[in-house]
CSV table of C-alpha atoms in Angstrom, one decimal:
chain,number,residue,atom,x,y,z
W,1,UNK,CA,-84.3,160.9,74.9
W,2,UNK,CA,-86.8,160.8,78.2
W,3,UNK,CA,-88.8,158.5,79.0
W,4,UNK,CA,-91.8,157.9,80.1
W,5,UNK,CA,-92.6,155.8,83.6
W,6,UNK,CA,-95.7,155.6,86.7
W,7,UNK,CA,-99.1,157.0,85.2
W,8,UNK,CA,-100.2,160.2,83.5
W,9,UNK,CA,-100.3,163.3,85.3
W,10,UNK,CA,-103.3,164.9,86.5
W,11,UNK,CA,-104.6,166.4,83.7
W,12,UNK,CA,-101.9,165.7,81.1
W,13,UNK,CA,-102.9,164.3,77.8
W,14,UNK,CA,-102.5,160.3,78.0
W,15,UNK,CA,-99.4,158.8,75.8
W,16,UNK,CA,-100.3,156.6,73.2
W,17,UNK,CA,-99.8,153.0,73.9
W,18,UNK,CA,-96.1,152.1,72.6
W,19,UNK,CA,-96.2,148.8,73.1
W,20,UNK,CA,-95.2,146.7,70.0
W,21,UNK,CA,-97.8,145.0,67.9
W,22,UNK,CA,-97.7,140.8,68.7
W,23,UNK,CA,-96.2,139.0,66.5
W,24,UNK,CA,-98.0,137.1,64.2
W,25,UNK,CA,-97.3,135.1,60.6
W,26,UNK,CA,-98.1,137.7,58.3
W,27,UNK,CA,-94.4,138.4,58.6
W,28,UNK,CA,-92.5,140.0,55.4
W,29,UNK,CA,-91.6,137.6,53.3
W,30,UNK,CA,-87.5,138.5,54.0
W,31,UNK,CA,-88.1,137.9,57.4
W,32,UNK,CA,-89.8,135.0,57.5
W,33,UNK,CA,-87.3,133.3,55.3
W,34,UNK,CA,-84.1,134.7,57.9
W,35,UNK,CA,-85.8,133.1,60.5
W,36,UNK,CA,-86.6,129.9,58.8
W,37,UNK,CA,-82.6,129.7,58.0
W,38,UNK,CA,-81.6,130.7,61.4
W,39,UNK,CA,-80.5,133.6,63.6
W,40,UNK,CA,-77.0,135.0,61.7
W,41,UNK,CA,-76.8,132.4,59.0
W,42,UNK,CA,-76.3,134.2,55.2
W,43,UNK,CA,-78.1,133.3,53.0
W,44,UNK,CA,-76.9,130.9,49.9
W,45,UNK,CA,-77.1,132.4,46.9
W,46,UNK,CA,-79.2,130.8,44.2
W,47,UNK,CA,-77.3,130.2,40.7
W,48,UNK,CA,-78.8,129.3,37.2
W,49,UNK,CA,-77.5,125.0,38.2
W,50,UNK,CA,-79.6,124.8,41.2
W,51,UNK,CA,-82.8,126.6,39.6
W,52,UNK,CA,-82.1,124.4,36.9
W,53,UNK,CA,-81.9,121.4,39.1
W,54,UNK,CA,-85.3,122.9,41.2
W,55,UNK,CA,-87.3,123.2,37.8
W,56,UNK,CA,-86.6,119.7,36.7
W,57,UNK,CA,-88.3,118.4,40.2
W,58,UNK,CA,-91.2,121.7,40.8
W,59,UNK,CA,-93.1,118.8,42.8
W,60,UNK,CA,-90.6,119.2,45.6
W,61,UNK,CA,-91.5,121.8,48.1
W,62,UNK,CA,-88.8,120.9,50.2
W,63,UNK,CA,-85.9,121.9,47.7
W,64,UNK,CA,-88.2,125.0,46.9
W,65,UNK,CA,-88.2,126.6,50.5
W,66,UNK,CA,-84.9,125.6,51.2
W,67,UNK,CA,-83.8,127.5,48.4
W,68,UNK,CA,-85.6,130.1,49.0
W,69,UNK,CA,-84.3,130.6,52.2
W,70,UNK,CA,-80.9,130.8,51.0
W,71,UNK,CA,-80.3,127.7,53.3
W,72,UNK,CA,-76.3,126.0,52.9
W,73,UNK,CA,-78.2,122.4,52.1
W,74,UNK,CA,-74.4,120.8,51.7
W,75,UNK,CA,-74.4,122.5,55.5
W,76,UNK,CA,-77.8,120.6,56.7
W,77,UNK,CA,-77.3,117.4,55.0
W,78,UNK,CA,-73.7,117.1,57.1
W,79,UNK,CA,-76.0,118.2,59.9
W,80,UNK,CA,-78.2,115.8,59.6
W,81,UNK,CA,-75.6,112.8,59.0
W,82,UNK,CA,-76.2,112.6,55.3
W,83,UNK,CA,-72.8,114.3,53.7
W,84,UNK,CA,-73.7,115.1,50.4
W,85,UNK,CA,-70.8,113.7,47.6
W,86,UNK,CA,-73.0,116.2,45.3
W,87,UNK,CA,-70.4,119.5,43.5
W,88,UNK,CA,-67.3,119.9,41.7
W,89,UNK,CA,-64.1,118.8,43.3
W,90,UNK,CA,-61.5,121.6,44.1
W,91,UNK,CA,-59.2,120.5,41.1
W,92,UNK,CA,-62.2,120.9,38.6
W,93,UNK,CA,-63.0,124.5,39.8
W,94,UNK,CA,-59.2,125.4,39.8
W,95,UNK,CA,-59.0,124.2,36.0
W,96,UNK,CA,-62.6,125.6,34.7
W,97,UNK,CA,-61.2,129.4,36.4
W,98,UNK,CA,-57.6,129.1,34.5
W,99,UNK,CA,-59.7,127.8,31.5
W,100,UNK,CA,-62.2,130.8,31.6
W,101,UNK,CA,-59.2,133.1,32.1
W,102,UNK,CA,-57.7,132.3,29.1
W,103,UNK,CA,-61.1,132.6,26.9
W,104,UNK,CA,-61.5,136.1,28.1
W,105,UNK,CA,-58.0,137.0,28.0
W,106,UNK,CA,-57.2,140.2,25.8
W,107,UNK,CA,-60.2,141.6,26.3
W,108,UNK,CA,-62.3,138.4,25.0
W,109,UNK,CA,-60.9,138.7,21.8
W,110,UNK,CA,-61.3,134.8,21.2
W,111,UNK,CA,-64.2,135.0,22.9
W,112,UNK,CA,-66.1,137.5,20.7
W,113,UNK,CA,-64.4,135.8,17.5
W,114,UNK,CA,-66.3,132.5,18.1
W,115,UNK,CA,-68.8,134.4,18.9
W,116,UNK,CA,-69.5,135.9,15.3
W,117,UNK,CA,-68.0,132.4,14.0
W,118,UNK,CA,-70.8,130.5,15.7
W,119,UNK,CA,-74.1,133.0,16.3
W,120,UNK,CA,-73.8,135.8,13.9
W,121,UNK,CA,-71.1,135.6,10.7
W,122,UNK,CA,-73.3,137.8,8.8
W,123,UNK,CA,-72.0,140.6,10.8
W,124,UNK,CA,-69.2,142.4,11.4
W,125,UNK,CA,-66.2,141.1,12.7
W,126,UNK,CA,-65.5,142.4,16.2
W,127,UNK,CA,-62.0,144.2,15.6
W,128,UNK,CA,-62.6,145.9,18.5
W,129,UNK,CA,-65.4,145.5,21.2
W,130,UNK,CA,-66.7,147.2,24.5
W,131,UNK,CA,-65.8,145.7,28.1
W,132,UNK,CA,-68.3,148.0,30.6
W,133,UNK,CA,-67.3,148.0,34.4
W,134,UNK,CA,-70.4,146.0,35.7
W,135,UNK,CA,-68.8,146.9,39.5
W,136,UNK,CA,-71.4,147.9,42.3
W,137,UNK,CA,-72.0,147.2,46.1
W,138,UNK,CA,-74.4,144.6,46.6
W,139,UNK,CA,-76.3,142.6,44.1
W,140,UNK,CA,-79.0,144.8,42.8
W,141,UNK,CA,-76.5,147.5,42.5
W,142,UNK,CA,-75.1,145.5,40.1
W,143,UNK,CA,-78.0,144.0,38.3
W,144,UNK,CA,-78.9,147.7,38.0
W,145,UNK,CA,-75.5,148.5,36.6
W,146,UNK,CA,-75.9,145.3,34.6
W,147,UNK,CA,-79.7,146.7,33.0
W,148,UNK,CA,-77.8,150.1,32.4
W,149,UNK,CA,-75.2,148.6,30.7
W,150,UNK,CA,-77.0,146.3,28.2
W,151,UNK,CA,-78.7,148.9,27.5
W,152,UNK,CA,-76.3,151.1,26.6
W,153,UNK,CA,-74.9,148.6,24.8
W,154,UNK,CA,-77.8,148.3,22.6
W,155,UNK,CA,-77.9,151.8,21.2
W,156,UNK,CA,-74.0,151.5,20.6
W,157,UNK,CA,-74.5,149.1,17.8
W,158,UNK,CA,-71.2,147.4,18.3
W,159,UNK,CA,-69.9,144.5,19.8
W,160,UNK,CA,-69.9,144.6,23.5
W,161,UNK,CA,-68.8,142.1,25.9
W,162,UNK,CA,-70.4,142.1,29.6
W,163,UNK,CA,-68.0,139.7,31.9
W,164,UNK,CA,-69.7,138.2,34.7
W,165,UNK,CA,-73.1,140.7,34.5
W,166,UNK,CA,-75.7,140.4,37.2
W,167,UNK,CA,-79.3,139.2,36.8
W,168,UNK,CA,-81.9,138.7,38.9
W,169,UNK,CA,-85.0,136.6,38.1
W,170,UNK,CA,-88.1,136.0,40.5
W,171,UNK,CA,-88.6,132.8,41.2
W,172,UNK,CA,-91.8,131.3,43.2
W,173,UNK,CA,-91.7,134.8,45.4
W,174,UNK,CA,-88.0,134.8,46.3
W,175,UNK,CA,-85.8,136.8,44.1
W,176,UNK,CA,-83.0,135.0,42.8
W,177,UNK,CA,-79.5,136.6,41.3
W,178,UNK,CA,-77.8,134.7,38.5
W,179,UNK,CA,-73.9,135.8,36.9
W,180,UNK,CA,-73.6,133.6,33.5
W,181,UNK,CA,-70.1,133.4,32.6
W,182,UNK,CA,-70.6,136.2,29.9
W,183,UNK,CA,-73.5,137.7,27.6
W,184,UNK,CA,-72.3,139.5,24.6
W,185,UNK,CA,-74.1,142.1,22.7
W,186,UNK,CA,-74.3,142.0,18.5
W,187,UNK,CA,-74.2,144.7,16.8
W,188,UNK,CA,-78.2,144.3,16.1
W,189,UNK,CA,-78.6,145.1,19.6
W,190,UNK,CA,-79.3,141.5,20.8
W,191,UNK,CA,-78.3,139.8,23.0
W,192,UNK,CA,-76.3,136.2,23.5
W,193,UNK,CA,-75.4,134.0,26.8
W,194,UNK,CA,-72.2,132.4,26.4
W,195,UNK,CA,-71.6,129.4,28.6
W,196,UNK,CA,-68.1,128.2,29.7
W,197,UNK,CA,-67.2,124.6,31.1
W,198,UNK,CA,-64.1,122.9,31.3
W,199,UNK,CA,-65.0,119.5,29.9
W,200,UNK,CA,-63.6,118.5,26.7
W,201,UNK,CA,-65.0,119.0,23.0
W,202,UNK,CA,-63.6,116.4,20.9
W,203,UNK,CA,-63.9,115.9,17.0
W,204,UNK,CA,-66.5,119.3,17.3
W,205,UNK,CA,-69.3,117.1,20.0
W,206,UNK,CA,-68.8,117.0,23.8
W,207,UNK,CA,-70.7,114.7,26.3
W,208,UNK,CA,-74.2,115.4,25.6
W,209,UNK,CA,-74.9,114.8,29.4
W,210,UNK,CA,-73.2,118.0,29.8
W,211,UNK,CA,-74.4,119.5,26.6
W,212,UNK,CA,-77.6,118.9,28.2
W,213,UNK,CA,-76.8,120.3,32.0
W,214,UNK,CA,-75.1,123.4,30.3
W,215,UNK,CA,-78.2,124.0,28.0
W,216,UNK,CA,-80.8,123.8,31.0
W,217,UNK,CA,-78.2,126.4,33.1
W,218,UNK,CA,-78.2,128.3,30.1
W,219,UNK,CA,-82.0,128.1,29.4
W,220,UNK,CA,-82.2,130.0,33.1
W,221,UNK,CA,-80.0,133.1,31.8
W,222,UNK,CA,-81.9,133.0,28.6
W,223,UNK,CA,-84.8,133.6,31.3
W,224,UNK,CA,-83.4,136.0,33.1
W,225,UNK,CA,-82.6,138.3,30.4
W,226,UNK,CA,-85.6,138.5,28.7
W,227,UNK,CA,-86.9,140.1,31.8
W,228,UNK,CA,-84.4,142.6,31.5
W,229,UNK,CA,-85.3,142.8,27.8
W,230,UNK,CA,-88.8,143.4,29.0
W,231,UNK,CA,-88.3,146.3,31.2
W,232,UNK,CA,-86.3,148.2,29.1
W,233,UNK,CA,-88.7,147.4,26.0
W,234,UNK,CA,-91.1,149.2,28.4
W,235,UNK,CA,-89.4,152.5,29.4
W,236,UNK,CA,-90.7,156.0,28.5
W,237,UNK,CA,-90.1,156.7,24.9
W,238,UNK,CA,-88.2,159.7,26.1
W,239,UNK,CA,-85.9,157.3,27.6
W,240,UNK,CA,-84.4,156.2,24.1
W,241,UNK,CA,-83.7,157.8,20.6
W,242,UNK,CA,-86.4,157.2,18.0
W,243,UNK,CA,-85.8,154.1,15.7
W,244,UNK,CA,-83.6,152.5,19.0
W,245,UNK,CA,-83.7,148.5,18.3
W,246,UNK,CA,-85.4,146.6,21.0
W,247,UNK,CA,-83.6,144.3,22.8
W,248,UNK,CA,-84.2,140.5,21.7
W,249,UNK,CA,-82.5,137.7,23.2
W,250,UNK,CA,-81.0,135.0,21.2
W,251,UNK,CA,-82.2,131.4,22.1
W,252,UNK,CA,-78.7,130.3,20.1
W,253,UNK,CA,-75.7,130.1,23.0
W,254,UNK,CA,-72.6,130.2,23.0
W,255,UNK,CA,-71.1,127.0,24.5
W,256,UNK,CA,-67.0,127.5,25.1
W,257,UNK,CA,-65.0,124.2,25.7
W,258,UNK,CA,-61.1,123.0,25.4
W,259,UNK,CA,-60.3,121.8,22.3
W,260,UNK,CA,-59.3,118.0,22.2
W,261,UNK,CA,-57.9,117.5,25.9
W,262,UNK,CA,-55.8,120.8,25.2
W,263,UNK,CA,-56.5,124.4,26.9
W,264,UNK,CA,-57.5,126.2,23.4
W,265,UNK,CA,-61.1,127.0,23.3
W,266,UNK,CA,-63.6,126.1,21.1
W,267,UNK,CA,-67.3,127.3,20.4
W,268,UNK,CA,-70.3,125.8,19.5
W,269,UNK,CA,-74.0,127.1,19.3
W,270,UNK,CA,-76.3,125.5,21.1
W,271,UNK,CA,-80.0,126.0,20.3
W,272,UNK,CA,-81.8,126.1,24.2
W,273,UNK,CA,-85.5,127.0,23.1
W,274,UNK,CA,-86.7,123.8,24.3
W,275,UNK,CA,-85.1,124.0,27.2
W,276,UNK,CA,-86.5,127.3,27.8
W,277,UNK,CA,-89.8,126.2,27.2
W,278,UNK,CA,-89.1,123.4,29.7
W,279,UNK,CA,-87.7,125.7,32.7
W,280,UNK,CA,-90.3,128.8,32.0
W,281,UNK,CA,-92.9,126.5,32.5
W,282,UNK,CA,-92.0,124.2,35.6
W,283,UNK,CA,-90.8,127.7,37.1
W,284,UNK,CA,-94.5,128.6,37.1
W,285,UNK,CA,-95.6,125.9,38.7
W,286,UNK,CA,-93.5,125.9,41.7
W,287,UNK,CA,-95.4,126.5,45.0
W,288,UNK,CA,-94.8,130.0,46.0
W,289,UNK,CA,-92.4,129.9,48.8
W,290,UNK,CA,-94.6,132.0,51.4
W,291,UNK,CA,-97.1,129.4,51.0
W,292,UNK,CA,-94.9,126.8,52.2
W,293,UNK,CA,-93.8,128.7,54.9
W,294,UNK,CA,-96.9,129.3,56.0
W,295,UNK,CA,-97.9,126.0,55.9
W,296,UNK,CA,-95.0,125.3,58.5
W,297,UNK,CA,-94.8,124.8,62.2
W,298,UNK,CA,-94.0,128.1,64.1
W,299,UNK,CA,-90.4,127.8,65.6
W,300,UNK,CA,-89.0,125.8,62.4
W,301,UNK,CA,-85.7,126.3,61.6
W,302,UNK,CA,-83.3,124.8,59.4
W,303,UNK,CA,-79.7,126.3,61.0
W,304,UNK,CA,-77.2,123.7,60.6
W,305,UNK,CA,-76.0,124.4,64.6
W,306,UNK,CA,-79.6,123.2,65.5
W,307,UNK,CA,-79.7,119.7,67.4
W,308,UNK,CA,-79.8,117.0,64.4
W,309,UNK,CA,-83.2,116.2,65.9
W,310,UNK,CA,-84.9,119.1,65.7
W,311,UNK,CA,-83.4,119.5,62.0
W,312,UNK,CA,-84.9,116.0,61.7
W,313,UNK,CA,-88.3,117.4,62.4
W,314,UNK,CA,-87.8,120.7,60.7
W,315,UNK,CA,-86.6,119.0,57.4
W,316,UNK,CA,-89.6,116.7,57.6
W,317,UNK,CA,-92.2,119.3,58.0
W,318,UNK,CA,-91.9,119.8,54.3
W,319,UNK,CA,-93.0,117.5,51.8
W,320,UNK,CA,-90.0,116.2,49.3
W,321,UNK,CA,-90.3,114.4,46.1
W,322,UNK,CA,-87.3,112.5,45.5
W,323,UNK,CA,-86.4,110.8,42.3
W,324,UNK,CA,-82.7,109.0,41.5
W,325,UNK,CA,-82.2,112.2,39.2
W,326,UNK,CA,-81.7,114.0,42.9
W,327,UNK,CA,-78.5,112.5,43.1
W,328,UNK,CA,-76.4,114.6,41.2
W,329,UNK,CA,-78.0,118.1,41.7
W,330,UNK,CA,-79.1,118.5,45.1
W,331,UNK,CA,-77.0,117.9,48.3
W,332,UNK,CA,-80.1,116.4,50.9
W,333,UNK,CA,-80.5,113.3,48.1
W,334,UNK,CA,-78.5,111.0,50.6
W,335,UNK,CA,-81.1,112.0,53.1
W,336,UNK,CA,-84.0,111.9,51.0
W,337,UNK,CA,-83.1,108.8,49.7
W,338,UNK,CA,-83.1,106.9,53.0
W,339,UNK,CA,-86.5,108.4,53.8
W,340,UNK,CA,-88.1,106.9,50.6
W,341,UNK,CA,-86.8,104.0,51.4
W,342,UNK,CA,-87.7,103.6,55.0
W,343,UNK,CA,-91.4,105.1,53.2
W,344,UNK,CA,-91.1,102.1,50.7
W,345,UNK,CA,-92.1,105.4,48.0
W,346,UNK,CA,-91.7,103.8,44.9
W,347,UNK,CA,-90.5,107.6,43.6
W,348,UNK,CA,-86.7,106.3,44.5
W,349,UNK,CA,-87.5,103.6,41.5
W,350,UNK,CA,-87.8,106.6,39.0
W,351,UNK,CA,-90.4,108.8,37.8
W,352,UNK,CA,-91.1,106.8,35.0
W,353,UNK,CA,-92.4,103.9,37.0
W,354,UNK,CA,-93.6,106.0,39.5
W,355,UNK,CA,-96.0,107.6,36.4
W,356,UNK,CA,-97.0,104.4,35.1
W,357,UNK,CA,-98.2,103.4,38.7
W,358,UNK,CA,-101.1,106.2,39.4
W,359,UNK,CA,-102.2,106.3,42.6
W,360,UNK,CA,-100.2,103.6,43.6
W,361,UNK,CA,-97.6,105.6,46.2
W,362,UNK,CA,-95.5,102.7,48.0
W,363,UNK,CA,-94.4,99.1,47.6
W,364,UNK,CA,-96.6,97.9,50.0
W,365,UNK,CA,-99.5,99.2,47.9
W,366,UNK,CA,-98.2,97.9,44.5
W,367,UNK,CA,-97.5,94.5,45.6
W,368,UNK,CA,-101.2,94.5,47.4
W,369,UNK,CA,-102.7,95.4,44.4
W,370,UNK,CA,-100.6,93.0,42.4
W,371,UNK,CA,-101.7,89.9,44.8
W,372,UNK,CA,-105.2,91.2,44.2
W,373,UNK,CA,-105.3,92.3,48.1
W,374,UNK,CA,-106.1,96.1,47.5
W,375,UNK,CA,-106.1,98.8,44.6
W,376,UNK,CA,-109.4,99.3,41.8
W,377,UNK,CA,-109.6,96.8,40.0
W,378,UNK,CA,-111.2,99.2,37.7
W,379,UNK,CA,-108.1,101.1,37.8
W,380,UNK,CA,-105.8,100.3,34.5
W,381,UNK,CA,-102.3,100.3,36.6
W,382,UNK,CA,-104.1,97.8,39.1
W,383,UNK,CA,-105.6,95.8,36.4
W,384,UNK,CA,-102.1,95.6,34.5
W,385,UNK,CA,-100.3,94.3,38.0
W,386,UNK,CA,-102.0,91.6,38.4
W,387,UNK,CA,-102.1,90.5,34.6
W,388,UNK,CA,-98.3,90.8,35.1
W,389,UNK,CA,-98.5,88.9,38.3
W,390,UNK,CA,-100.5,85.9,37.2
W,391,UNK,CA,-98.1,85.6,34.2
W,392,UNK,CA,-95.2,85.5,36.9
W,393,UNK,CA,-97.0,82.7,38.7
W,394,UNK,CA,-97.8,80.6,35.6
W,395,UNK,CA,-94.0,81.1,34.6
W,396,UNK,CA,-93.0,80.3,37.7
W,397,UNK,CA,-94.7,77.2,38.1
W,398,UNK,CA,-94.2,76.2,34.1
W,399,UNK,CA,-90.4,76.4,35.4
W,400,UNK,CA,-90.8,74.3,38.5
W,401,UNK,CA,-92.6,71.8,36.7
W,402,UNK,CA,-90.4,71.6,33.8
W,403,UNK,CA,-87.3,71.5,36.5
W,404,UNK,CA,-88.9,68.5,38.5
W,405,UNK,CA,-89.4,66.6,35.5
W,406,UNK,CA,-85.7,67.0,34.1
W,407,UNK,CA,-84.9,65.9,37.5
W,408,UNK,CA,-87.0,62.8,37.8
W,409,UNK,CA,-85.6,62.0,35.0
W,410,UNK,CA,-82.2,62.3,36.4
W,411,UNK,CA,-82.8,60.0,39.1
W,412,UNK,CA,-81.9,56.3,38.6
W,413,UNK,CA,-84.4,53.9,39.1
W,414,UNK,CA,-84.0,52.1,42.2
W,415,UNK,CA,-82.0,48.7,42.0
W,416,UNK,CA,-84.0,45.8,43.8
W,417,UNK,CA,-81.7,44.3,46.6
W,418,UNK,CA,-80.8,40.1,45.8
């Protein structure tokens, strides 16, 4: 390939400037996040427990462009000199893998038989059941080899069990791609998440803590499929065979846990619709991740190989909202923790209090307004401060009094000397 040096020719037609456009920030959106998580890092992938996590705190931009940028926050928060203690320990992963194993073992026959025990007895029992290959390079292939299969699956009218499928779900302008455990087809041609943990079920009830984590991650696949659902609800009627059911996604899951301490399964439906409701709607209210990024310095970068000052800075750039709840589902929490506190933020107090407190952002600014030093008085959270504060001084002093007394009476009266 020649090319081109020195000026035109005399009377030769002049080259069109190739010179490469400047750059500027309306950057693709894919681009702008690999910069912002650094030159060769890959991205993290986001699961169904850290978009759970992100849409119980959507007021947290910080967590939202991280997360979007696929950044390894376990990575940063070591990089920073906060190590998170946040994850499952090696043991617990080992154990929930041999567990699952053994649930989908023979093809999920146990699997599929607490399936119709717990979501659907009314039909028939799954003597046999479909296992599609859900194999493909990359993660759309196999979300698209996950969309083909369920569909498929649908028109079969049989039971069908998809092992580890592949979903992808659009979330604040960064596409995320979610694998539940398993999602099992009825022979009604809807669908099911099933959900497999390793911590006990004892007496038919397991730690409703968990229950309650596993529900939320569950409420994400619920998510996830319906769009699915959607799409193929949509296609061309020449795409499927008159009378085909449509796809409808049960809000009823399938929770799987060891029986008693022991390593048989048991099942248990779980009803996530509020749950759903929950996530759908703090989901939408995220801050869409280009906007973030936009609202960011140029140069910032959050690669963990970066000098822990500059990470400083980068990490601060973005606006965090950190509650106690952060420290067990996100790895900066050590670090945002010390920040609130160094802030005097009264978020690290909960959000409860931090609700009942208005406008009232910091310590410093509560215990003003309590002294009657600053704050509306107009305001109701202002007015009830110092109500509680001038029934803390007149308890105080009721106290004092009542402990000077009892000592005065304590005291011997002086004995005159002969």
């Amino acid at each position: 390939m020649s090319e081109f040096h020195g000026s035109a020719s005399r009377g030769s037609t002049p080259r069109p400037d190739r010179t490469p456009p400047p750059t500027t920030r309306a950057k693709g959106l894919r681009h702008r996040l690999a910069e912002l998580r650094g030159p060769d890092v890959p991205a993290k992938a986001l699961d169904a427990r850290a978009l759970a996590a992100l849409a119980a705190n959507p007021g947290c931009s910080r967590r939202a462009i991280l997360d979007g940028a696929g950044v390894d926050k376990a990575r940063l928060a070591g990089a920073l000199g906060a190590p998170s203690g946040f994850g499952q320990s090696q043991f617990a992963l080992t154990r929930g893998n041999a567990f699952e194993a053994r649930v989908k073992a023979d093809g999920g026959a146990e699997l599929l038989r607490l399936a119709h025990a717990r979501l659907d007895p009314g039909a028939e029992p799954p003597a046999t059941a479909a296992v599609p290959d859900l194999s493909a390079h990359g993660p759309e292939g196999r979300t698209a080899r996950t969309a083909l299969a369920l569909r498929e699956a649908t028109r079969a009218g049989g039971w069908t069990l998809l092992d580890h499928p592949m979903l992808a779900l659009d979330v604040a302008g960064s596409l995320a791609f979610l694998e539940p455990d398993a999602v099992v087809v009825h022979p009604d041609g809807s669908w099911s998440v099933v959900e497999i943990k390793s911590f006990p079920m004892v007496d038919g009830s397991a730690d409703p803590a968990k229950v309650g984590a596993a529900a939320r991650q569950a409420a994400v696949y619920v998510l996830a499929l319906e769009e699915v659902a959607k799409r193929l609800g949509a296609e061309p009627q020449g795409h499927a065979p008159q009378g085909a059911p449509v796809p409808r996604v049960r809000h009823q899951v399938l929770l799987v846990c060891p029986k008693d301490f022991s390593n048989l399964p048991a099942g248990s439906a779980v009803d996530v619709r509020k749950q759903r409701a929950v996530t759908a709607r703090q989901l939408a209210r995220l801050t869409r991740v280009e906007e973030i990024a936009d609202a960011l310095p140029e140069g910032t970068c959050f690669a963990p190989d970066r000098p822990a000052e500059e990470l400083t800075a980068a990490v601060e750039a973005v606006p965090a909202t950190y509650a106690p709840e952060c420290l067990s589902a996100c790895e900066l929490a050590f670090h945002c923790r010390e920040r609130a506190r160094a802030a005097g933020a009264v978020t690290r107090l909960g959000r409860p209090l931090r609700a009942e407190l208005g406008g009232l952002a910091t310590v410093e600014e509560v215990l003003a307004a309590a002294h009657g030093e600053g704050g509306d008085p107009d305001d109701p959270a202002v007015a009830a401060l110092r109500r509680a504060a001038a029934l803390r001084a007149e308890a105080l002093r009721e106290a004092r009094e009542a402990r000077e007394a009892r000592e005065a009476r304590e005291v011997p009266e002086a004995v005159p000397c002969p």
